[in-house]
Coordinates of C-alpha atoms in Angstrom, one line a residue:
X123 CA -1.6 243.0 -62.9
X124 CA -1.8 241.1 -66.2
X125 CA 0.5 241.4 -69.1
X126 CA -2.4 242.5 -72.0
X127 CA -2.2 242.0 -75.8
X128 CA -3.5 245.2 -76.3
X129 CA -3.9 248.9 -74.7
X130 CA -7.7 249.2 -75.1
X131 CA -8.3 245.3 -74.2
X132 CA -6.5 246.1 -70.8
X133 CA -8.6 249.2 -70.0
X134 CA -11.5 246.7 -70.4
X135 CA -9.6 244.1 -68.3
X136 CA -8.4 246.8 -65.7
X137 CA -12.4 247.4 -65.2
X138 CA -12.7 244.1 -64.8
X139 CA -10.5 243.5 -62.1
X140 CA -11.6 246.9 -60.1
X141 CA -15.3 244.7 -60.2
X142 CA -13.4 242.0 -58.6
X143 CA -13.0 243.5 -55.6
X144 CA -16.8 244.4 -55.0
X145 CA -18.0 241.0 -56.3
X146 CA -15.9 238.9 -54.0
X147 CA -17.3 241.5 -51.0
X148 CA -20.3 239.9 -51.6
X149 CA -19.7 236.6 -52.5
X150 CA -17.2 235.9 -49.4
X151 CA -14.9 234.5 -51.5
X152 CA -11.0 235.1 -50.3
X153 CA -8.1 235.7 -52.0
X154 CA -6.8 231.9 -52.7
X155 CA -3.9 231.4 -54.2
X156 CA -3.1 229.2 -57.2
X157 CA -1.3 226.6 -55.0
X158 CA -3.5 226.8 -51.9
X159 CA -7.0 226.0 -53.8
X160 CA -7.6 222.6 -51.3
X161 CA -7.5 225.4 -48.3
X162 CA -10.4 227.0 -48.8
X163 CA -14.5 226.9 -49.8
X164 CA -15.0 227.8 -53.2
X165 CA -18.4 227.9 -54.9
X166 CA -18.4 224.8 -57.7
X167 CA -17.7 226.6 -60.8
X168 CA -14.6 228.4 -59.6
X169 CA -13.0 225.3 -58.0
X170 CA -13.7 223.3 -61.1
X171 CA -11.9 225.6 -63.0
X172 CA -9.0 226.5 -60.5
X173 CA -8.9 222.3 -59.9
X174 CA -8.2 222.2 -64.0
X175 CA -5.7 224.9 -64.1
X176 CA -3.7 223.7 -61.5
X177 CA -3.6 220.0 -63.3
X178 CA -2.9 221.5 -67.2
X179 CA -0.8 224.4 -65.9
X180 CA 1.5 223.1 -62.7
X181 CA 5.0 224.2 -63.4
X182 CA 4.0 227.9 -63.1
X183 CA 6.9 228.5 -66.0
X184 CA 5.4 230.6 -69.0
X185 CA 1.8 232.8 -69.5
X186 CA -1.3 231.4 -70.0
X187 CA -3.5 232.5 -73.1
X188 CA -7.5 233.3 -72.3
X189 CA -9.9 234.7 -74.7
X190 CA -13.5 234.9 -74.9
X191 CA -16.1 233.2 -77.4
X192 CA -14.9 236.2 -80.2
X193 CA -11.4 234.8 -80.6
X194 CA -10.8 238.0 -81.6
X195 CA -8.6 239.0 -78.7
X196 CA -6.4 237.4 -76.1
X197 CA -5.0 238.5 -73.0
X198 CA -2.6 236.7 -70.9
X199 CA -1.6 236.1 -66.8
X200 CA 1.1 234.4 -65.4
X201 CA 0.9 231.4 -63.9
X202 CA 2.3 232.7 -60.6
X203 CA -0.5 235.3 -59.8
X204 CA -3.9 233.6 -60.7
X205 CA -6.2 233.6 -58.2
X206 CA -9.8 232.3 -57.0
X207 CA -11.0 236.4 -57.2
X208 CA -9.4 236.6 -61.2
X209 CA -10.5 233.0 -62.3
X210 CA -14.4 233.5 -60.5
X211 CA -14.7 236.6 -62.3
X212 CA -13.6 235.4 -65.5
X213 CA -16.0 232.5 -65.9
X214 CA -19.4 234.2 -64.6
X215 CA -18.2 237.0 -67.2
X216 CA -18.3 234.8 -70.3
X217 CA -17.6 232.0 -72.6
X218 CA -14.1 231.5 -71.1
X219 CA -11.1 229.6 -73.2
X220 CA -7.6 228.6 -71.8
X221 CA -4.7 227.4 -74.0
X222 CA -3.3 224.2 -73.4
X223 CA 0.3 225.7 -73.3
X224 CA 2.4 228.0 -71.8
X225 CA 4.0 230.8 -73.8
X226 CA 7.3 232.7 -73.2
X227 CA 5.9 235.9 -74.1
X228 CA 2.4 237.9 -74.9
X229 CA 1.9 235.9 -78.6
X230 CA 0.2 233.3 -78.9
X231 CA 2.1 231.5 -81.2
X232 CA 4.1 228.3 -82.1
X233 CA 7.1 230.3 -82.0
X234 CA 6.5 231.5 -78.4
X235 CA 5.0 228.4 -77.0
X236 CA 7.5 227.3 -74.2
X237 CA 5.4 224.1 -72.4
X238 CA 3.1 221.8 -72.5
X239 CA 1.4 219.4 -70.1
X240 CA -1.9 218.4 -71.6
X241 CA -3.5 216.7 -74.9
X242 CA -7.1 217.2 -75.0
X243 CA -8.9 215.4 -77.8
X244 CA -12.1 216.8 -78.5
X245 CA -15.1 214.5 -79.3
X246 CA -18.2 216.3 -81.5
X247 CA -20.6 213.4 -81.0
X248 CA -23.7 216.0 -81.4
X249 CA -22.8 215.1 -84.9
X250 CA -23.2 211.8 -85.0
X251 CA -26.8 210.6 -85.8
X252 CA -27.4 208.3 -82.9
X253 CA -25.3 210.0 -80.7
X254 CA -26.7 213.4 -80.4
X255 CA -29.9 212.7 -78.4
X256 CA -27.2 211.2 -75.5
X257 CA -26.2 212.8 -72.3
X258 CA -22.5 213.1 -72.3
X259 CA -21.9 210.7 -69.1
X260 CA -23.5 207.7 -71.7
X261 CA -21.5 208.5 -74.7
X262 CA -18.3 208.2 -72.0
X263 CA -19.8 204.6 -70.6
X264 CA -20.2 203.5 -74.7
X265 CA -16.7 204.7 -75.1
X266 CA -15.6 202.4 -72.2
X267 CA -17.7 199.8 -73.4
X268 CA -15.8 199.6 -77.0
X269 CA -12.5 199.2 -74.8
X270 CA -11.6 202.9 -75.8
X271 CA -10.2 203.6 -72.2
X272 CA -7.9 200.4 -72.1
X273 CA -4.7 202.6 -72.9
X274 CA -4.2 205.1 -72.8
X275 CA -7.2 206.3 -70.6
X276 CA -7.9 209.8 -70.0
X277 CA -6.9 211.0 -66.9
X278 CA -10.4 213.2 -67.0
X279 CA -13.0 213.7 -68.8
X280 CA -15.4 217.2 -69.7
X281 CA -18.5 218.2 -71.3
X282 CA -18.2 221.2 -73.2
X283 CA -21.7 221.9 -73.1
X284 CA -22.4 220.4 -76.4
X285 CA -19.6 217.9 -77.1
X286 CA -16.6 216.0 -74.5
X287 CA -13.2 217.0 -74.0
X288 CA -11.0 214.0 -73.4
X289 CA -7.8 215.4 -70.9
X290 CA -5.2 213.3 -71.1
X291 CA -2.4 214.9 -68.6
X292 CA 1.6 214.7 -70.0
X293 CA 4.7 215.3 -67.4
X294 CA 5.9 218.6 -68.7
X295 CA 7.0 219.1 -72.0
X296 CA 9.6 221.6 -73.3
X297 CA 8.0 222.7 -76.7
X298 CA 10.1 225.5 -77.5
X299 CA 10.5 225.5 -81.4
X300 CA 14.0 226.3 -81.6
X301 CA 15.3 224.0 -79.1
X302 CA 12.3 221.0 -79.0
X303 CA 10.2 221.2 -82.3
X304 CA 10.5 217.5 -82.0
X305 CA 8.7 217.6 -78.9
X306 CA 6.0 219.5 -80.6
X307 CA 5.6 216.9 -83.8
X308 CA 5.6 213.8 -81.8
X309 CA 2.7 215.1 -79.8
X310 CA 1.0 215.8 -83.0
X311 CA 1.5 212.5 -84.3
X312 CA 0.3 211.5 -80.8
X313 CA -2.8 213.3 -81.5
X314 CA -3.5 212.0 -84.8
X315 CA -3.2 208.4 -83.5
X316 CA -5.7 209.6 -80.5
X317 CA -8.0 211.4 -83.1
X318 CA -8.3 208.0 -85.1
X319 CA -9.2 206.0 -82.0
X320 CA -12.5 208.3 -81.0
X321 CA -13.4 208.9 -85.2
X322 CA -16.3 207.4 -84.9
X323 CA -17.7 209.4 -81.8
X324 CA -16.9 212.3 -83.7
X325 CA -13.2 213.4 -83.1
X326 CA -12.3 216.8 -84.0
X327 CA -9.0 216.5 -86.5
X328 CA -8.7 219.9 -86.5
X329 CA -6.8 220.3 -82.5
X330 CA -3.3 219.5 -82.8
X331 CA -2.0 222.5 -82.9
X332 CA 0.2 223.6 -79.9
X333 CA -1.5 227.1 -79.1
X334 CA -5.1 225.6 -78.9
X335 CA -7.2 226.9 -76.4
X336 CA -10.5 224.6 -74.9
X337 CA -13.4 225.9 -72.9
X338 CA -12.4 225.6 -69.2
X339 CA -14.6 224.2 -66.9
X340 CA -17.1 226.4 -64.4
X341 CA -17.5 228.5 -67.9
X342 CA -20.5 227.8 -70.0
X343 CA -21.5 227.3 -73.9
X344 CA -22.2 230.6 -75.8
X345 CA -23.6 228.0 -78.5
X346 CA -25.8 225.9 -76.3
X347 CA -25.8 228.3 -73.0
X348 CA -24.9 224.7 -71.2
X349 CA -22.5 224.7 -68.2
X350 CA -18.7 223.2 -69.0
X351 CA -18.2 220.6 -66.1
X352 CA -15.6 218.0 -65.1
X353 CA -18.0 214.6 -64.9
X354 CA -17.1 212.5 -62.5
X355 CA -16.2 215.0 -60.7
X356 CA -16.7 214.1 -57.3
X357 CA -15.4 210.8 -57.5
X358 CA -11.6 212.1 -59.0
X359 CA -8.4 211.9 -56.5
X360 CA -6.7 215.4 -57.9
X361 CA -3.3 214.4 -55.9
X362 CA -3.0 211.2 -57.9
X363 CA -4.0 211.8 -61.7
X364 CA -2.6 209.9 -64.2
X365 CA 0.3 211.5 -66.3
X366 CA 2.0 210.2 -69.3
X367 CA 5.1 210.4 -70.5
X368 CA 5.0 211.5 -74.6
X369 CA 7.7 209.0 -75.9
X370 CA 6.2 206.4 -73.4
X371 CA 2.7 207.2 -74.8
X372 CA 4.2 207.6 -78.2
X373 CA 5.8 203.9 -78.1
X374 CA 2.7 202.2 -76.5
X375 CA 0.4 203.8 -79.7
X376 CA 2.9 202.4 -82.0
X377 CA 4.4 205.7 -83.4
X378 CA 7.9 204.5 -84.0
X379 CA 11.1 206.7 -84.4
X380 CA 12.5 206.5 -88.3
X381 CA 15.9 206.2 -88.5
X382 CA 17.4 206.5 -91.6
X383 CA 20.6 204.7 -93.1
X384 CA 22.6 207.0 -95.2
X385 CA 23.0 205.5 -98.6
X386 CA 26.2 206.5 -101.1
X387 CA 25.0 209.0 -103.4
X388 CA 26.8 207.4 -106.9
X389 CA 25.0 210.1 -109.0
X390 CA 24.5 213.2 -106.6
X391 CA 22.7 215.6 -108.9
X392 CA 20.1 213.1 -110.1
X393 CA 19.1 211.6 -106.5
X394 CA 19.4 215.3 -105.9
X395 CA 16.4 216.4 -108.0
X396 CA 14.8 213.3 -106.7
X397 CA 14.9 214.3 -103.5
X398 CA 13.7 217.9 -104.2
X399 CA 10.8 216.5 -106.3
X400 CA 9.7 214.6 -103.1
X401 CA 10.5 217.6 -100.8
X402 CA 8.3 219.9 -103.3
X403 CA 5.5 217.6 -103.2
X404 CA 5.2 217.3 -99.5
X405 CA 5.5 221.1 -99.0
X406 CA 2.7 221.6 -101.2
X407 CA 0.7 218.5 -100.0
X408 CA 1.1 219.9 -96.1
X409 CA 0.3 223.6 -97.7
X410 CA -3.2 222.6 -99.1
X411 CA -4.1 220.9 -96.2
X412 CA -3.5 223.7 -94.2
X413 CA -5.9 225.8 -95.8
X414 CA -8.0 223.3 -95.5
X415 CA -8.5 222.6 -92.3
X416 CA -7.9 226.2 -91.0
X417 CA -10.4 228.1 -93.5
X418 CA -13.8 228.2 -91.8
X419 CA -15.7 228.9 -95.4
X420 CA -14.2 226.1 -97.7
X421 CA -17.2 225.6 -99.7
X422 CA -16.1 226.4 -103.3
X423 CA -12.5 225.1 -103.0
X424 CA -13.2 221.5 -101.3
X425 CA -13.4 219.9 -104.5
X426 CA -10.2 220.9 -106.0
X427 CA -8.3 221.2 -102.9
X428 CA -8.8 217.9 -102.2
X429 CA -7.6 216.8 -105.6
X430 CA -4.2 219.2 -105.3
X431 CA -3.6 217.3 -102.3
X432 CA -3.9 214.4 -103.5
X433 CA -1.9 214.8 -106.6
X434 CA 0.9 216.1 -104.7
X435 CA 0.6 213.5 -101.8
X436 CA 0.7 210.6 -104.9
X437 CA 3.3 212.1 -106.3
X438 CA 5.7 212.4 -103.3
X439 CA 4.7 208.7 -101.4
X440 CA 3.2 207.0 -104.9
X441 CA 1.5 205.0 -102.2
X442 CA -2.3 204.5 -102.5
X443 CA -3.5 202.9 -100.1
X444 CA -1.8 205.7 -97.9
X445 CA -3.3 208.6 -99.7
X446 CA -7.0 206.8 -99.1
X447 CA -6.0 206.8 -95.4
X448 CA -5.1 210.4 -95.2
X449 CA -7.4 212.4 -97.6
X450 CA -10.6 210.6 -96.1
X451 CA -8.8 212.0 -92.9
X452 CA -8.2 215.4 -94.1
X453 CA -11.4 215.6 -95.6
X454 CA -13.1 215.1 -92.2
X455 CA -10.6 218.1 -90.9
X456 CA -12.7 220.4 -92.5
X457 CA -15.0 222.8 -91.1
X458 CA -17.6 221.3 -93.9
X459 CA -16.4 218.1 -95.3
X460 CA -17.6 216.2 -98.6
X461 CA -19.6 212.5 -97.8
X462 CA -17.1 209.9 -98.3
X463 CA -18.6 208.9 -101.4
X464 CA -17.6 212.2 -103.2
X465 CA -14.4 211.8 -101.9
X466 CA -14.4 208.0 -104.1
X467 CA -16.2 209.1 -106.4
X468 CA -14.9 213.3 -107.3
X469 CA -11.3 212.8 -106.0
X470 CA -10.0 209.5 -105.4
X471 CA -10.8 208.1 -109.1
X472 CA -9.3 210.6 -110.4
X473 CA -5.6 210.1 -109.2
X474 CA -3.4 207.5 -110.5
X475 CA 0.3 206.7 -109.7
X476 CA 2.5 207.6 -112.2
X477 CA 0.4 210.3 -114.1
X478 CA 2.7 213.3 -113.2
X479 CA 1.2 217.0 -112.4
X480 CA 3.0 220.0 -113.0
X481 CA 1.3 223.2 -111.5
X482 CA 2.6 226.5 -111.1
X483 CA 2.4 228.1 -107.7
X484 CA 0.1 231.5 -109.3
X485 CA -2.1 228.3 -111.2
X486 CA -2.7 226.7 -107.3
X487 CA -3.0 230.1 -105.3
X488 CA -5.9 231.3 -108.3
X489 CA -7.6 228.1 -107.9
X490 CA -7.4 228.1 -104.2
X491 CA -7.9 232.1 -103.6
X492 CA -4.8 231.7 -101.3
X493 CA -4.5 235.3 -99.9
X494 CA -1.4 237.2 -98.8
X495 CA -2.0 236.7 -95.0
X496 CA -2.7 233.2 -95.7
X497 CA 0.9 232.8 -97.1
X498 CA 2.6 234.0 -93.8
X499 CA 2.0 229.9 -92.8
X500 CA 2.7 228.0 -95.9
X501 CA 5.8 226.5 -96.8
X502 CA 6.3 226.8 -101.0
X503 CA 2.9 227.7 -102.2
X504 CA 3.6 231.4 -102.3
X505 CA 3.8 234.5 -104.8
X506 CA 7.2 235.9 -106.0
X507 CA 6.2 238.7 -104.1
X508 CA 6.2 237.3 -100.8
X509 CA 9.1 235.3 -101.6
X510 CA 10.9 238.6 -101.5
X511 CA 9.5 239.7 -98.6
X512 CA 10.8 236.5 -96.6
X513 CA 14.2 237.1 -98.7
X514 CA 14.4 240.6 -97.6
X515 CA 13.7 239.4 -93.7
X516 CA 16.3 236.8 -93.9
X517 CA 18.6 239.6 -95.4
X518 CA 18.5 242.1 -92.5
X519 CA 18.0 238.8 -89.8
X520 CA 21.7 238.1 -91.5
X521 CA 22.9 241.8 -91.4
X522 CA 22.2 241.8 -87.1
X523 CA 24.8 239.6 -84.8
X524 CA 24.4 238.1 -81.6
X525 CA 23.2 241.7 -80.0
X526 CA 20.1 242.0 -82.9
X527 CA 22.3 245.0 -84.2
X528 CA 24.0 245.3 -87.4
X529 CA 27.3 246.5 -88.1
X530 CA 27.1 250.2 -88.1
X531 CA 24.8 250.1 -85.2
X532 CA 27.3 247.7 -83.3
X533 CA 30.0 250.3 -84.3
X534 CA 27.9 252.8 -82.8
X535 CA 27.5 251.5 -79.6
X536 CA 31.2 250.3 -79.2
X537 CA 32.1 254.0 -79.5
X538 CA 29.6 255.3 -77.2
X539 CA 30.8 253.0 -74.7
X540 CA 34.7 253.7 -75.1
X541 CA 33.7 257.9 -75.2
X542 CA 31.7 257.5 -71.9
X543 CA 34.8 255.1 -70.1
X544 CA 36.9 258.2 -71.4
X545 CA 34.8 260.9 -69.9
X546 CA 34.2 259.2 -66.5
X547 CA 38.1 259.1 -66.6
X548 CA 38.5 263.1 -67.1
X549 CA 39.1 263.4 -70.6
X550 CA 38.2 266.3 -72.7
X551 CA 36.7 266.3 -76.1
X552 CA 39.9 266.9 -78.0
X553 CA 41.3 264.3 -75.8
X554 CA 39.1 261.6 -77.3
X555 CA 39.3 262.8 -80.7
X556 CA 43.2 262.2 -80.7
X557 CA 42.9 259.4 -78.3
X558 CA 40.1 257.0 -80.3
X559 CA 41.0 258.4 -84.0
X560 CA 37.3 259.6 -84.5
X561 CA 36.1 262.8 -86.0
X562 CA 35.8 265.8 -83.4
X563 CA 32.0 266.3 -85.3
X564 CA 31.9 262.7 -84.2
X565 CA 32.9 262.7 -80.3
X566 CA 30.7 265.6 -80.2
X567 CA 27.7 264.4 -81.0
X568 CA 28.0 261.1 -79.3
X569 CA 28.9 263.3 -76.2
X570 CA 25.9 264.9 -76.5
X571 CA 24.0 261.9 -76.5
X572 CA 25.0 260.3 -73.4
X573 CA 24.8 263.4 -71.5
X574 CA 20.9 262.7 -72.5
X575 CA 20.8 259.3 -71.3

């Protein structure tokens, strides 16, 4: 049965799956196994979507995240048990999404991402005038046309009922934070290079993130009420996709490694201020555009969040041309951007190298209406109050060792376990007391507890 995010979600899933069984009475479709999908007839839908899981999600190593058009909920399944009967049900039942990852647990979080096959750029060319009157096979033949496909290609290609997902397929990728975040930046910069190469079809800027989840095919389009297809379909050899390799694909886009040369620090508390200057700046510049991009209602704040970012981006690179690059980029991130000419004309006249900004962090979250929850993601703008919060965590993180306990509750559980090795060996209370040093009101008690266990 699934693993659910929540208790009332999986009654609703639970009903679900009990309708299973009576719909695939009636539609003749067997149980088919994730592996097994080229042994059996499956209606269209369902073997475009199992044909897509299988490609995205091969290694069967982690849970897969669905949710439906709300967002507002997820529930996961392993990759080991999903079947033709869950996946068919699934995708007549609604606007069905899939994340591109794998997570280690039941969150769908950076944090608890744990691999990573897939980059799907998506490509909004309904809002493009001269675009949106064109059936998604012709905007692909346009692409191909403008040499777009000459590397890297996509190894498939989707409409989303409205829009085209390009699927480019990776050989698995670690992307546990702890132990790969590398993994999980390079594929963004990947991304970003990607995103820059479809701009003018209308790429979305906005789907780097690692816990993503796309419309799956065989669903359909709660916006448009369209049907989410693989094009080409027919014509695709399924054994023999293309995969890239990330550093390969990395290399071939011209993303570089930076490797830096240490240099002899001959004044050490100067060049360090620099360097927390830059470091402040950065934060802050990365901070404003995540609000940014991830607030759906940014009308009111576009103006001056723009110009934050830009201060704090001149400040840390003092590179214009750069900033031009990047804030015409960010400002396209948006769920509502600005015309390019406001950006000239409102944000990018404005700015000049060398004039220095100082801002409090209270003058930036007013302006911004930054809330609490929203600081949860940010790196330095944040209030004093939830820099104690994340002082306090990092306090009783410190307090725990290796077993998540601290050192009364360690202390604890050492004794438990030398009074119970005692008792299995025959020794009385009063025994223990003399033999471990402990109170008798001590041995007592903790004798009472195992005898609960």
């Amino acid at each position: 049965m699934s693993n659910l995010a929540t208790d009332d979600f999986g009654l609703w899933v639970q009903q679900l799956n009990d309708e299973v069984e009576e719909v695939s009475k009636s539609t003749g479709v067997e149980y088919v196994s994730y592996d097994d999908i080229d042994a059996f007839k499956l209606d269209i839908r369902t073997e475009q979507a199992m044909k897509h899981l299988k490609a995205i999600h091969s290694a069967n190593d982690g849970n897969i995240a669905f949710c439906y058009q709300d967002f507002e909920k997820y529930f996961f399944d392993d990759t080991f048990s999903l079947s033709a009967n869950k996946i068919k049900n699934m995708i007549y039942r609604g606007s069905l999404h899939i994340s591109q990852s794998t997570f280690s647990g039941y969150r769908r979080l950076e944090q608890t991402a744990y691999s990573n096959s897939v980059i799907v750029i998506d490509v909004d060319f309904y809002n493009i005038s001269g675009l949106n009157e064109l059936p998604a096979m012709n905007i692909i033949e346009l692409m191909k046309m403008d040499g777009l496909f000459e590397y890297p290609a996509p190894s498939y290609w989707i409409s989303t009922g409205n829009g085209i997902s390009l699927v480019f397929l990776l050989e698995q990728l670690p992307v546990r934070a702890k132990f790969f975040g590398g993994n999980i930046n390079l594929r963004k910069l990947v991304i970003e290079k990607l995103n820059r190469r479809f701009m003018e079809y209308g790429s979305d800027f906005r789907t780097s993130d690692i816990t993503r989840v796309n419309k799956i095919p065989g669903t359909y389009n709660y916006k448009t009420g369209n049907m989410v297809e693989i094009l080409d379909y027919e014509y695709l050899d399924w054994n023999n996709l293309k995969r890239y390799n990330l550093r390969e694909l990395a290399e071939e886009l011209g993303i570089e490694r930076i490797t830096k040369k240490k240099k002899r620090n001959k004044s050490g508390r100067k060049v360090s201020n620099l360097f927390n200057m830059y470091t402040l700046n950065y934060y802050r510049a990365q901070d404003i555009k995540h609000i940014l991009t991830t607030r759906v209602d940014v009308e009111g704040v576009r103006e001056v969040g723009l110009f934050l970012y830009a201060i704090h981006h001149m400040n840390a690179f003092e590179d214009a041309d750069r900033l031009e690059e990047d804030i015409l980029l960010l400002n396209l991130s948006m769920a509502k951007p600005l015309q390019e000419k406001e950006v000239y004309k409102k944000i990018l006249k404005h700015v000049k190298k060398g004039r220095r900004y100082k801002f409090k962090n209270e003058t930036i979250i007013n302006w911004l209406g930054i809330q609490e929850a929203e600081m949860d993601d940010l790196k330095t703008i944040i209030s004093k109050d939830n820099r104690k919060n994340r002082q306090l965590k990092r306090e009783r993180a410190d307090r725990r060792n290796k077993n998540c306990l601290t050192s009364r509750e360690q202390a604890k559980a050492d004794n438990l376990n030398i009074i119970s090795a005692l008792l299995d060996e025959g020794y009385r209370q009063k025994d223990i007391v003399v033999e471990t040093g402990l109170s008798k009101g001590t041995v007592s008690k903790y004798t009472k507890e195992l005898r609960t266990l």
